Amino acid sequence: MSSTAIEIRDLHISFGSNHVLRGVNLDVPSGSSLVVIGGSGSGKSVLLKCILGILQPDSGTIHINGEEITGLYGRHLDNFRTRFGMLFQGSALFDSLPVWENVAFYPLHNQGMSRKKAHELSLRYLANVGLDADIAEFYPAELSGGMRKRVGLARAIATEPDIIFFDEPTTGLDPIMGDMIDQLIRKCIIEYGFTGLTITHDMASVRRISDEVALLYEGRIVWKGATDKLDHPDNPYVEQFVTGHTEGPIQVQF
Amino acid sequence: MIPILTPLGRTFLSFLQITGRLVIFTGRALSHCVRPPFYPRLIARQMIEIGYYSLPVVGLTAIFTGMVLALQSYTGFARFSAESAIPNVVVVSITRELGPVLAGLMVAGRIGAAIAAEIGTMRVTEQIDALKTLATNPFKYLIAPRLIAGMTMLPILVLIADIIGVFGGYLVSIYSLGFNPSSYINNTMDFLHAQDVISGLVKAAVFGMLVTLMGCYHGYHSRGGAQGVGRATTNAVVSASILILCANYIVTGLFFDR
Ligand SMILES: Nc1ncnc2c1ncn2[C@@H]1O[C@H](COP(=O)(O)OP(=O)(O)OP(=O)(O)O)[C@@H](O)[C@H]1O
Ligand SMILES: [Mg+2]
């Protein structure tokens, strides 16, 4: 099965005079893991939000498993969203709910699961991301940033999606925890068969979790290739990004 | 000529834009109040928050208002020896006017601000986006429960405020103005019409909707971090208070007959 899970064609979006995406074309094959890299503020989070239908693109199309989702709204869009899982850059946990209700939010509210069962389920997912059962009753404000990130990850996986999005899953974690999260993401994709689209700046993490890598620069995908090509990319942009030099085609603004 | 017209036109257009956005928002919010699925737990939680926890504030406002009302109307009516009208003046003023308006304004300060701050924080920390990705409609999950709770709890609060306010007037009349307790109560009951109480409760339901709607609207459209949330909170309280006073006139007019 080599069908395309996500197909993006000529996607444009701007905020006022800030033209963020200027014709993005991207394909993500089903069951594979694609990582998008790119500088801060290059529009990576915006790209994810367009796919999720949170932001409306100005023009261009997005197809999910062959069906167009641009322009969908209301119940039709919600039906699509049942297939998505998303880890937000800032975790975006619900402050008013304890950790376990955050994790089991989707089964509790959209699948009509009983509270008792949902509680058990959330403990399982928390254990999956390396968290103890005793934090289940905590509120998000009582957790450290890294713990919040893992709870957010558990919440995204608990929706049992087809396609899962990670916005900087390992920033703010120590290297060991970061490695553990990477393994977990890998597991989601290989064992559960999810399609993964991840954003990260962490090159070590890129190598661990991706099958393919795409570089977003000035609102376009300027390079896409297999992960093992990262070291010899035949592309000056990627070379500069991977090595982190300030000299090169990517303009650094101070 | 042109330099004067440009800002005028721009203000007018942005006024139209905001009005349109508000009307659409209200329509969506109300339609989600009557369409399933409902979230009974959330509705109950908001009812406790809006109804139960507002009781002390609204009760205190009502009792002091009733007490002052008795004293002030004594000053006025004693000048033409109509002291016996005081029980009637107190009960009509409280049920028709002061109970709903003061409770509405107090709740606007307490609840309108809290709703705007909570929903505004959820907006700027992407919690509302997270709700959407979990296939949950924020109108259904966040806004409808608050509107339902506001529209049902404010009339109950006002009914309690009516009783407490009349009781405040009674206390002052008996203990410092020397009224006879039983004739005060008789006077109160004899002249009270069902219309007085009902019009007050209708006002309360309208005010409850306005307060929660303004809180939700400004919170939902807030942007720009902590500062944006602060602005949303202020706007929610100010706009709810002004709308309460406007709506008060309109509803009074509807129930007015000579
Ligand atoms: N809701 C919004 N309204 C206006 N401008 C926005 C909005 N969201 C993002 N932007 C702008 O879009 C650009 C890209 O933002 P985005 O959050 O996608 O960056 P990013 O690539 O995810 O960066 P980082 O790696 O730092 O997270 C920024 O210039 C930002 O100012
Ligand atoms: Mg980002």
PDB file of C-alpha atoms and ligand atoms in Angstrom, chain A residues 39-46 49 89 167-168 199 201, chain B residues 126, ligand 2:
ATOM      1  CA  GLY A  39      13.728  27.963  10.542  1.00  0.00           C
ATOM      2  CA  SER A  40      11.772  29.564  13.340  1.00  0.00           C
ATOM      3  CA  GLY A  41       8.826  31.476  11.975  1.00  0.00           C
ATOM      4  CA  SER A  42       8.984  29.808   8.561  1.00  0.00           C
ATOM      5  CA  GLY A  43       5.367  28.662   8.886  1.00  0.00           C
ATOM      6  CA  LYS A  44       5.661  25.043   9.994  1.00  0.00           C
ATOM      7  CA  SER A  45       2.985  25.313  12.674  1.00  0.00           C
ATOM      8  CA  VAL A  46       0.795  27.240  10.254  1.00  0.00           C
ATOM      9  CA  LYS A  49      -3.007  24.106  11.283  1.00  0.00           C
ATOM     10  CA  GLN A  89       3.818  22.955  20.285  1.00  0.00           C
ATOM     11  CA  ASP A 167       4.649  19.927  16.578  1.00  0.00           C
ATOM     12  CA  GLU A 168       8.120  19.900  18.147  1.00  0.00           C
ATOM     13  CA  ILE A 199       7.950  19.224  12.963  1.00  0.00           C
ATOM     14  CA  HIS A 201      14.484  21.439  14.949  1.00  0.00           C
TER      15      HIS A 201
ATOM     16  CA  GLU B 126      -4.419  26.990  21.656  1.00  0.00           C
TER      17      GLU B 126
HETATM   18 MG    MG C   2       5.858  26.289  15.453  1.00  0.00          MG
END
